Structure formats: C-alpha cells, structure tokens
XYZ file of C-alpha atoms in Angstrom:
244
model
C 130.465 222.011 -66.681
C 132.329 220.080 -63.932
C 129.077 220.424 -61.674
C 127.174 218.730 -64.806
C 129.694 215.853 -64.900
C 129.529 215.459 -61.154
C 125.587 215.353 -61.357
C 125.715 213.041 -64.222
C 128.117 210.614 -62.226
C 125.824 210.805 -59.287
C 122.900 209.716 -61.316
C 124.748 207.026 -62.611
C 125.843 205.741 -59.352
C 122.451 205.869 -57.669
C 120.614 204.161 -60.603
C 120.665 200.308 -60.720
C 124.080 199.177 -61.758
C 125.276 198.713 -65.173
C 127.686 196.029 -66.257
C 131.227 197.155 -65.130
C 130.271 200.042 -62.874
C 131.779 198.864 -59.578
C 130.788 202.136 -57.717
C 127.123 201.934 -58.794
C 126.882 198.064 -57.878
C 128.455 198.905 -54.321
C 125.644 201.635 -53.923
C 123.230 199.078 -54.782
C 124.351 196.556 -52.335
C 124.505 199.514 -49.775
C 120.800 200.391 -50.308
C 119.756 197.053 -50.448
C 121.624 196.357 -47.010
C 120.031 199.685 -45.513
C 116.602 198.450 -46.525
C 116.677 195.121 -44.766
C 118.524 196.336 -41.649
C 116.020 199.245 -41.473
C 113.093 196.725 -41.188
C 114.712 194.796 -38.355
C 112.871 197.236 -35.501
C 109.641 196.124 -36.969
C 110.536 192.643 -35.764
C 110.763 193.710 -32.165
C 108.019 194.717 -29.854
C 109.757 197.821 -28.171
C 112.561 200.063 -29.222
C 115.741 200.051 -27.495
C 119.394 201.789 -28.011
C 120.098 199.544 -30.930
C 116.934 199.939 -32.810
C 117.471 203.836 -32.308
C 120.861 203.515 -33.760
C 119.496 201.498 -36.689
C 117.064 204.153 -37.381
C 119.131 207.102 -37.294
C 121.906 205.587 -39.409
C 119.400 203.975 -42.198
C 117.477 207.259 -42.182
C 120.590 209.008 -42.876
C 121.379 206.597 -45.796
C 117.792 207.058 -47.075
C 117.809 211.044 -46.845
C 121.299 211.136 -49.023
C 119.535 208.616 -51.332
C 116.539 210.803 -51.716
C 118.225 214.306 -51.982
C 120.396 212.822 -54.562
C 117.600 211.338 -56.470
C 115.745 214.609 -56.450
C 119.105 216.539 -57.391
C 119.523 214.332 -60.567
C 115.899 214.056 -61.553
C 116.211 215.935 -64.803
C 118.489 213.113 -65.851
C 116.058 210.604 -64.578
C 113.143 212.390 -66.380
C 115.073 212.765 -69.565
C 114.579 216.732 -69.795
C 115.948 219.654 -68.275
C 113.107 221.734 -66.664
C 112.013 222.745 -63.275
C 109.053 220.577 -64.024
C 111.202 217.612 -64.250
C 111.918 217.966 -60.402
C 108.316 218.296 -59.547
C 107.335 215.209 -61.731
C 109.961 213.239 -59.986
C 108.716 214.322 -56.593
C 105.321 213.182 -57.266
C 106.451 209.860 -58.757
C 105.241 206.687 -56.749
C 108.615 205.543 -56.065
C 109.828 209.056 -54.933
C 106.853 209.279 -52.648
C 107.883 205.765 -51.137
C 111.309 207.171 -50.576
C 109.979 210.099 -48.815
C 107.658 207.898 -46.637
C 110.540 205.581 -45.594
C 112.353 208.551 -44.163
C 109.204 209.884 -42.145
C 109.433 207.264 -39.105
C 112.558 209.292 -37.933
C 110.199 212.011 -36.658
C 108.937 209.801 -33.868
C 112.415 209.508 -32.492
C 112.222 213.395 -31.565
C 108.377 213.758 -30.953
C 106.832 212.826 -27.643
C 105.199 209.546 -28.650
C 101.337 209.811 -29.036
C 98.861 207.525 -30.770
C 99.460 209.200 -34.089
C 103.082 209.937 -33.879
C 103.614 206.223 -32.878
C 101.913 205.194 -36.201
C 104.653 206.706 -38.052
C 106.807 203.755 -37.265
C 104.732 201.611 -39.598
C 105.868 203.750 -42.280
C 109.045 201.690 -42.054
C 107.215 199.127 -44.138
C 107.475 201.413 -47.130
C 111.207 200.787 -47.085
C 110.502 197.433 -48.671
C 109.332 198.949 -51.817
C 112.799 200.431 -52.285
C 114.017 197.027 -53.187
C 111.854 197.188 -56.359
C 114.506 199.294 -58.200
C 117.127 196.509 -57.367
C 115.286 193.627 -58.548
C 114.822 192.784 -62.448
C 111.711 190.706 -61.755
C 110.196 193.408 -59.592
C 110.846 196.062 -62.276
C 109.049 193.793 -64.788
C 105.966 193.473 -62.387
C 105.973 197.036 -61.835
C 105.815 197.602 -65.800
C 103.094 195.052 -66.093
C 100.933 196.876 -63.465
C 101.538 200.094 -64.844
C 100.201 198.748 -68.224
C 96.947 197.278 -66.764
C 96.434 200.088 -64.069
C 93.295 201.351 -65.746
C 91.657 198.001 -66.003
C 92.432 197.105 -62.600
C 91.240 200.506 -61.412
C 88.018 199.743 -63.133
C 87.711 196.288 -61.626
C 88.297 198.065 -58.000
C 85.665 200.549 -58.628
C 83.338 197.630 -59.621
C 84.090 195.707 -56.518
C 83.569 198.786 -54.165
C 80.138 199.532 -55.798
C 79.309 195.865 -55.302
C 80.331 195.678 -51.570
C 78.440 198.841 -50.761
C 75.260 197.683 -52.614
C 75.137 194.263 -51.065
C 76.219 195.723 -47.621
C 73.117 197.984 -47.913
C 70.829 195.145 -49.034
C 72.002 192.778 -46.123
C 71.720 195.520 -43.715
C 67.839 196.304 -44.599
C 67.133 192.607 -44.881
C 68.786 191.632 -41.517
C 68.966 194.733 -39.450
C 69.341 192.802 -36.187
C 72.466 190.933 -37.513
C 74.564 194.035 -37.740
C 75.291 196.716 -34.959
C 76.036 199.213 -37.519
C 76.562 199.643 -41.264
C 80.221 199.292 -41.154
C 79.784 195.731 -39.729
C 77.730 195.075 -43.028
C 80.501 196.443 -44.991
C 82.829 194.223 -43.091
C 80.653 191.220 -44.082
C 80.226 192.336 -47.675
C 83.961 192.467 -48.043
C 84.977 189.155 -46.485
C 81.920 187.450 -48.464
C 83.254 188.839 -51.630
C 86.692 187.756 -51.118
C 85.509 184.241 -50.360
C 87.113 184.264 -46.927
C 84.013 184.096 -44.805
C 85.221 183.864 -41.210
C 81.893 182.919 -40.025
C 81.749 185.628 -37.199
C 78.954 187.135 -39.051
C 76.509 185.146 -41.025
C 72.868 185.847 -42.542
C 70.077 183.729 -41.009
C 67.414 184.451 -43.820
C 67.073 182.591 -46.968
C 67.390 186.014 -48.855
C 70.364 186.877 -46.731
C 72.185 183.316 -47.701
C 71.340 183.913 -51.311
C 73.149 187.309 -51.346
C 76.037 185.621 -49.634
C 76.157 183.076 -52.148
C 75.923 185.378 -55.045
C 78.972 187.455 -53.202
C 81.007 184.504 -53.119
C 80.637 183.501 -56.732
C 81.169 187.205 -57.744
C 84.544 186.999 -55.339
C 85.649 184.013 -57.529
C 84.945 186.182 -60.943
C 86.798 189.155 -59.458
C 89.892 187.133 -58.548
C 89.981 185.572 -61.913
C 89.472 188.786 -63.975
C 92.444 190.743 -62.934
C 94.473 187.702 -62.639
C 93.892 187.012 -66.583
C 94.687 190.799 -67.385
C 98.019 190.875 -65.360
C 98.996 187.232 -66.765
C 98.386 188.416 -70.314
C 100.433 191.598 -69.737
C 103.216 189.839 -67.916
C 103.640 187.484 -70.739
C 103.493 190.321 -73.245
C 106.398 192.272 -71.207
C 108.602 189.210 -71.136
C 108.114 188.796 -74.869
C 108.839 192.345 -75.584
C 112.091 192.267 -73.344
C 113.120 189.038 -75.215
C 112.608 190.754 -78.482
C 114.676 193.689 -77.274
C 117.678 191.472 -76.229
C 117.492 189.470 -79.495
C 117.768 192.660 -81.689
C-alpha cells in the first residue's frame, strides 16, 4: 500500500502541475530548465568540458524522468496491466523522451560519422516542452484529431512528387544527373520555393512546373483549413468544459 501511495505521488509530481501542488510545479520548472540548458551544446561548433558537463547532468535528469514515467505508466494510461507499460513506451512522447537520452552515447564511444549524428538527437528534447505548454497541448490534440486526413494529404503529395519527377526526368533527361535530382526539383516545385538551381527548358517541362506550383498552393491550403477547423473545435470544447 505504501508503495502504491509513493508511486501515485511520483505520478502526480512528474505530470503537469495542478493548482496548489508546489512539488509538481518545481518539477515542471526543473524539467523546462533542463531542456533549455540541454540545447546549449547545439549552439556551439565543438564540444568542451562545459558541454560535456551539461550533457551528463541533463541526461541524468532525463533518465530519471523517463524511468519515473515508465514506472507510473499504469496511472498515465488509466489501467493496471503490463500492457499499459508497453503502450506507454511506444507512445510518441515516450519515444521522444528516449531519443532525448540517446545523445549521451557519443560521449563514451569513439566518434565516427554515425555516432556523431547522435548529437543531433538533442533536438528531440525541445518536444519535451510540449507537456508544459497548454497551447502546445491544444495543438497536439488538434493534430491528433486530423492525423488521418493529414496522412492522406501527405500520401497524395508523395505520389504527385514521384509522378511529376518521372515525367520531367523522361522529358528532359539531360537536365538531371540522376532521378534523385528530379525528385529534388519536384519537391521544391510543389512547395513553391523554386530555388532556380534546376529548371526545365522545354515548354512541356515548364507546363509541368506551373502545374506543380499551383498544386503546391492547394496542398498548403488544404491542411491549413483542416487544422484551423480542428483548432477552433478544440478551443470551443475547452471553453464549454470550463463553463460547465
């Protein structure tokens, strides 16, 4: 019984603080500070003794946080079962928590090209701040609601990119060194960026580029509309909840 009380209290502390819970509030401040400080090494070109100290200290905090969240996963998931722990470990936020710990590996391993890339995983630490921002939580809920629609749009975009890349690659084979260059062209065209480093010279190629740019405008507008509608719905739901 005592163990369960401790476990429940740990869960209450590591979750976003409620009004009047000073311990939980202090923990939120600690984690927010650790995330911000842990990003400092990414602003420097090379590591030194200070960045190593920051990495070790912040990673230790993140490990304790991750272990605590896994230990209290049954409270988080709302049911007492071994499956609750598995479900939590595989949840997006838990995966981000784990990836935020991974960069510590490069401190104890001979630095190679692949190991050095682990340092970039520090960027995942920013996502930990989502827990401590009400606005970020709302946005996360919105994206969760429209994830199927966004996935469908993404699939359509990928299909269009490949189709337009194949067409332009066949129409202007001398323009591209390989098919990846054609994919690059198709991607920047549909996003309406158009760097100008690769551009078609035939009328048909230019026509495809024009269509890609127009499709890109529609692609941007479609997800924006869905996200805006879901965001308004989520805000209205929260207001109704508070009014009740």
